[in-house]
Amino acid sequence: SSVHTAGAVAPLVRRYVFGAALATALLAVALVWGYTEWMARRAVEGVVTADLTRAQRLVQRVQQERLAQLALTADLIASSPALKALFGTDAATAHDFLMSQRALVADAPTLIALLPDGRVLARTDTAGPEPPAPSDTWMDALLTKNVGPAVVTIDGRLHHAASAVSEAGGNTFGHVIVA
């Protein structure tokens, strides 16, 4: 009877041992898989974060260069003696002058000539002067607050823009916006 009991227990013990070994193997595989996934995720996140940081720095540098280029263009056009004289003429003449200046600039920005009181004299993106809408804050940001070159919304679109005062001998003739 004890042989019979021992014979019946042996397969049961083997099943438990096999089950415990299988559970241990599965646990080991799960731990290795989890660790490998964690390390891979960490590596990918590190690479993606480094790439995004590098791209962000590049975009910021390009934007700063673009704004500096626009500010230089605005200063050069505003310092033109011909433009100073044109602020006292009609919109069509000022528009023609701005179009000729625009042709000289490599990336052909929008040029806007404003009278000293902020009224639009001429724009290169329209045939005639259009007064800004009351909600246009781009003139306030560029002229009144004097934030320097900035990203502003003009006519519902984002623009890099810079302004410069056209003046001589303490007299302000107007402003030039380059966007």
mmCIF file of C-alpha atoms in Angstrom:
data_model
loop_
_atom_site.group_PDB
_atom_site.id
_atom_site.type_symbol
_atom_site.label_atom_id
_atom_site.label_comp_id
_atom_site.label_asym_id
_atom_site.label_seq_id
_atom_site.Cartn_x
_atom_site.Cartn_y
_atom_site.Cartn_z
ATOM 1 C CA SER A 1 0.000 0.000 0.000
ATOM 2 C CA SER A 2 2.890 2.341 0.714
ATOM 3 C CA VAL A 3 4.358 1.518 -2.713
ATOM 4 C CA HIS A 4 1.063 2.319 -4.226
ATOM 5 C CA THR A 5 0.896 5.662 -2.442
ATOM 6 C CA ALA A 6 4.510 6.443 -3.382
ATOM 7 C CA GLY A 7 3.778 5.626 -7.022
ATOM 8 C CA ALA A 8 0.802 7.952 -7.040
ATOM 9 C CA VAL A 9 2.713 10.769 -5.342
ATOM 10 C CA ALA A 10 5.669 10.690 -7.753
ATOM 11 C CA PRO A 11 3.712 11.945 -10.807
ATOM 12 C CA LEU A 12 2.056 14.569 -8.644
ATOM 13 C CA VAL A 13 5.442 15.784 -7.379
ATOM 14 C CA ARG A 14 6.757 15.820 -10.936
ATOM 15 C CA ARG A 15 3.799 17.957 -12.011
ATOM 16 C CA TYR A 16 4.393 20.421 -9.197
ATOM 17 C CA VAL A 17 8.122 20.544 -9.932
ATOM 18 C CA PHE A 18 7.419 20.946 -13.652
ATOM 19 C CA GLY A 19 4.802 23.639 -12.913
ATOM 20 C CA ALA A 20 7.157 25.508 -10.594
ATOM 21 C CA ALA A 21 9.972 25.300 -13.162
ATOM 22 C CA LEU A 22 7.651 26.506 -15.917
ATOM 23 C CA ALA A 23 6.386 29.377 -13.736
ATOM 24 C CA THR A 24 9.965 30.330 -12.874
ATOM 25 C CA ALA A 25 10.968 30.244 -16.547
ATOM 26 C CA LEU A 26 7.955 32.368 -17.543
ATOM 27 C CA LEU A 27 8.722 34.832 -14.768
ATOM 28 C CA ALA A 28 12.344 35.061 -15.916
ATOM 29 C CA VAL A 29 11.261 35.614 -19.538
ATOM 30 C CA ALA A 30 8.753 38.279 -18.461
ATOM 31 C CA LEU A 31 11.402 40.055 -16.371
ATOM 32 C CA VAL A 32 13.941 39.997 -19.209
ATOM 33 C CA TRP A 33 11.297 41.165 -21.690
ATOM 34 C CA GLY A 34 10.153 43.950 -19.349
ATOM 35 C CA TYR A 35 13.716 45.087 -18.692
ATOM 36 C CA THR A 36 14.533 45.047 -22.426
ATOM 37 C CA GLU A 37 11.385 47.035 -23.225
ATOM 38 C CA TRP A 38 12.176 49.563 -20.484
ATOM 39 C CA MET A 39 15.760 50.005 -21.731
ATOM 40 C CA ALA A 40 14.609 50.347 -25.352
ATOM 41 C CA ARG A 41 11.947 52.902 -24.399
ATOM 42 C CA ARG A 42 14.512 54.866 -22.407
ATOM 43 C CA ALA A 43 16.963 54.841 -25.317
ATOM 44 C CA VAL A 44 14.315 55.916 -27.835
ATOM 45 C CA GLU A 45 13.011 58.658 -25.532
ATOM 46 C CA GLY A 46 16.548 59.926 -25.070
ATOM 47 C CA VAL A 47 17.176 60.056 -28.816
ATOM 48 C CA VAL A 48 13.810 61.686 -29.540
ATOM 49 C CA THR A 49 14.313 64.242 -26.760
ATOM 50 C CA ALA A 50 17.803 65.082 -28.042
ATOM 51 C CA ASP A 51 16.498 65.427 -31.616
ATOM 52 C CA LEU A 52 13.595 67.631 -30.536
ATOM 53 C CA THR A 53 15.893 69.837 -28.441
ATOM 54 C CA ARG A 54 18.304 70.182 -31.358
ATOM 55 C CA ALA A 55 15.429 70.992 -33.739
ATOM 56 C CA GLN A 56 14.015 73.545 -31.300
ATOM 57 C CA ARG A 57 17.388 75.303 -31.062
ATOM 58 C CA LEU A 58 17.679 75.297 -34.851
ATOM 59 C CA VAL A 59 14.194 76.782 -35.317
ATOM 60 C CA GLN A 60 14.895 79.453 -32.699
ATOM 61 C CA ARG A 61 18.196 80.362 -34.382
ATOM 62 C CA VAL A 62 16.572 80.520 -37.830
ATOM 63 C CA GLN A 63 13.740 82.658 -36.436
ATOM 64 C CA GLN A 64 16.195 85.028 -34.733
ATOM 65 C CA GLU A 65 18.188 85.329 -37.967
ATOM 66 C CA ARG A 66 14.999 85.983 -39.938
ATOM 67 C CA LEU A 67 13.868 88.668 -37.488
ATOM 68 C CA ALA A 68 17.325 90.293 -37.553
ATOM 69 C CA GLN A 69 17.271 90.280 -41.362
ATOM 70 C CA LEU A 70 13.826 91.902 -41.393
ATOM 71 C CA ALA A 71 14.952 94.545 -38.878
ATOM 72 C CA LEU A 72 17.971 95.373 -41.040
ATOM 73 C CA THR A 73 15.776 95.591 -44.145
ATOM 74 C CA ALA A 74 13.315 97.873 -42.330
ATOM 75 C CA ASP A 75 16.156 100.127 -41.147
ATOM 76 C CA LEU A 76 17.672 100.343 -44.635
ATOM 77 C CA ILE A 77 14.377 101.183 -46.332
ATOM 78 C CA ALA A 78 13.339 103.644 -43.594
ATOM 79 C CA SER A 79 16.659 105.477 -43.903
ATOM 80 C CA SER A 80 16.181 106.059 -47.630
ATOM 81 C CA PRO A 81 15.908 109.791 -48.421
ATOM 82 C CA ALA A 82 13.545 108.929 -51.273
ATOM 83 C CA LEU A 83 11.114 107.303 -48.837
ATOM 84 C CA LYS A 84 11.232 110.294 -46.517
ATOM 85 C CA ALA A 85 10.148 112.475 -49.428
ATOM 86 C CA LEU A 86 7.452 110.009 -50.482
ATOM 87 C CA PHE A 87 5.648 110.187 -47.138
ATOM 88 C CA GLY A 88 4.361 113.579 -48.285
ATOM 89 C CA THR A 89 3.004 112.253 -51.601
ATOM 90 C CA ASP A 90 0.129 110.019 -52.632
ATOM 91 C CA ALA A 91 -0.397 106.325 -51.918
ATOM 92 C CA ALA A 92 0.242 105.194 -55.505
ATOM 93 C CA THR A 93 3.697 106.798 -55.581
ATOM 94 C CA ALA A 94 4.589 105.334 -52.189
ATOM 95 C CA HIS A 95 3.300 101.923 -53.352
ATOM 96 C CA ASP A 96 5.511 102.074 -56.469
ATOM 97 C CA PHE A 97 8.539 102.943 -54.322
ATOM 98 C CA LEU A 98 7.823 100.056 -51.944
ATOM 99 C CA MET A 99 7.427 97.664 -54.882
ATOM 100 C CA SER A 100 10.805 98.756 -56.258
ATOM 101 C CA GLN A 101 12.392 98.211 -52.836
ATOM 102 C CA ARG A 102 10.697 94.837 -52.513
ATOM 103 C CA ALA A 103 12.246 93.745 -55.819
ATOM 104 C CA LEU A 104 15.699 94.379 -54.321
ATOM 105 C CA VAL A 105 15.123 92.089 -51.327
ATOM 106 C CA ALA A 106 15.926 88.410 -51.829
ATOM 107 C CA ASP A 107 12.914 86.854 -50.116
ATOM 108 C CA ALA A 108 10.418 89.532 -51.240
ATOM 109 C CA PRO A 109 8.746 90.411 -47.948
ATOM 110 C CA THR A 110 5.601 92.466 -47.537
ATOM 111 C CA LEU A 111 6.447 96.152 -47.082
ATOM 112 C CA ILE A 112 4.046 98.552 -45.394
ATOM 113 C CA ALA A 113 4.479 102.323 -45.138
ATOM 114 C CA LEU A 114 2.652 103.963 -42.231
ATOM 115 C CA LEU A 115 2.125 107.655 -41.719
ATOM 116 C CA PRO A 116 3.261 109.109 -38.372
ATOM 117 C CA ASP A 117 -0.297 108.785 -37.000
ATOM 118 C CA GLY A 118 -0.367 105.046 -37.806
ATOM 119 C CA ARG A 119 -2.536 105.185 -40.923
ATOM 120 C CA VAL A 120 -1.457 102.907 -43.763
ATOM 121 C CA LEU A 121 -0.017 104.886 -46.680
ATOM 122 C CA ALA A 122 0.907 101.938 -48.927
ATOM 123 C CA ARG A 123 1.384 98.178 -48.852
ATOM 124 C CA THR A 124 3.071 95.843 -51.305
ATOM 125 C CA ASP A 125 0.549 93.053 -50.730
ATOM 126 C CA THR A 126 -2.444 95.179 -51.812
ATOM 127 C CA ALA A 127 -2.996 97.716 -54.560
ATOM 128 C CA GLY A 128 -4.211 100.485 -52.252
ATOM 129 C CA PRO A 129 -3.875 101.449 -48.640
ATOM 130 C CA GLU A 130 -6.144 99.545 -46.329
ATOM 131 C CA PRO A 131 -6.720 100.800 -42.836
ATOM 132 C CA PRO A 132 -6.013 98.155 -40.232
ATOM 133 C CA ALA A 133 -8.968 96.595 -38.499
ATOM 134 C CA PRO A 134 -9.555 97.729 -34.923
ATOM 135 C CA SER A 135 -8.517 94.284 -33.678
ATOM 136 C CA ASP A 136 -5.107 94.459 -35.410
ATOM 137 C CA THR A 137 -2.591 94.558 -32.603
ATOM 138 C CA TRP A 138 0.447 94.160 -34.843
ATOM 139 C CA MET A 139 0.865 97.923 -35.202
ATOM 140 C CA ASP A 140 0.557 98.344 -31.450
ATOM 141 C CA ALA A 141 3.172 95.649 -30.847
ATOM 142 C CA LEU A 142 5.615 96.943 -33.456
ATOM 143 C CA LEU A 143 5.169 100.693 -33.030
ATOM 144 C CA THR A 144 3.682 101.653 -29.677
ATOM 145 C CA LYS A 145 5.129 98.915 -27.480
ATOM 146 C CA ASN A 146 8.313 98.845 -29.550
ATOM 147 C CA VAL A 147 8.883 95.138 -28.901
ATOM 148 C CA GLY A 148 11.379 95.012 -31.741
ATOM 149 C CA PRO A 149 11.157 92.362 -34.418
ATOM 150 C CA ALA A 150 8.434 89.897 -33.499
ATOM 151 C CA VAL A 151 5.967 87.331 -34.734
ATOM 152 C CA VAL A 152 2.672 89.164 -35.248
ATOM 153 C CA THR A 153 -0.694 88.475 -36.833
ATOM 154 C CA ILE A 154 -1.389 90.642 -39.884
ATOM 155 C CA ASP A 155 -4.681 90.120 -41.703
ATOM 156 C CA GLY A 156 -5.258 86.857 -39.837
ATOM 157 C CA ARG A 157 -1.875 85.318 -40.759
ATOM 158 C CA LEU A 158 1.275 84.977 -38.694
ATOM 159 C CA HIS A 159 4.250 86.984 -39.940
ATOM 160 C CA HIS A 160 7.782 87.653 -38.827
ATOM 161 C CA ALA A 161 7.834 91.444 -38.796
ATOM 162 C CA ALA A 162 10.032 94.393 -37.937
ATOM 163 C CA SER A 163 9.481 98.124 -37.984
ATOM 164 C CA ALA A 164 11.707 101.139 -38.371
ATOM 165 C CA VAL A 165 11.054 104.834 -38.012
ATOM 166 C CA SER A 166 11.778 107.029 -41.004
ATOM 167 C CA GLU A 167 13.111 110.198 -39.438
ATOM 168 C CA ALA A 168 15.645 112.931 -39.949
ATOM 169 C CA GLY A 169 16.600 115.879 -37.793
ATOM 170 C CA GLY A 170 14.062 114.978 -35.120
ATOM 171 C CA ASN A 171 11.195 114.878 -37.643
ATOM 172 C CA THR A 172 9.295 111.629 -38.003
ATOM 173 C CA PHE A 173 8.093 111.078 -41.574
ATOM 174 C CA GLY A 174 6.512 107.686 -40.975
ATOM 175 C CA HIS A 175 7.226 104.040 -40.281
ATOM 176 C CA VAL A 176 8.204 101.067 -42.407
ATOM 177 C CA ILE A 177 6.992 97.581 -41.560
ATOM 178 C CA VAL A 178 8.731 94.618 -43.168
ATOM 179 C CA ALA A 179 6.883 91.311 -42.801
#
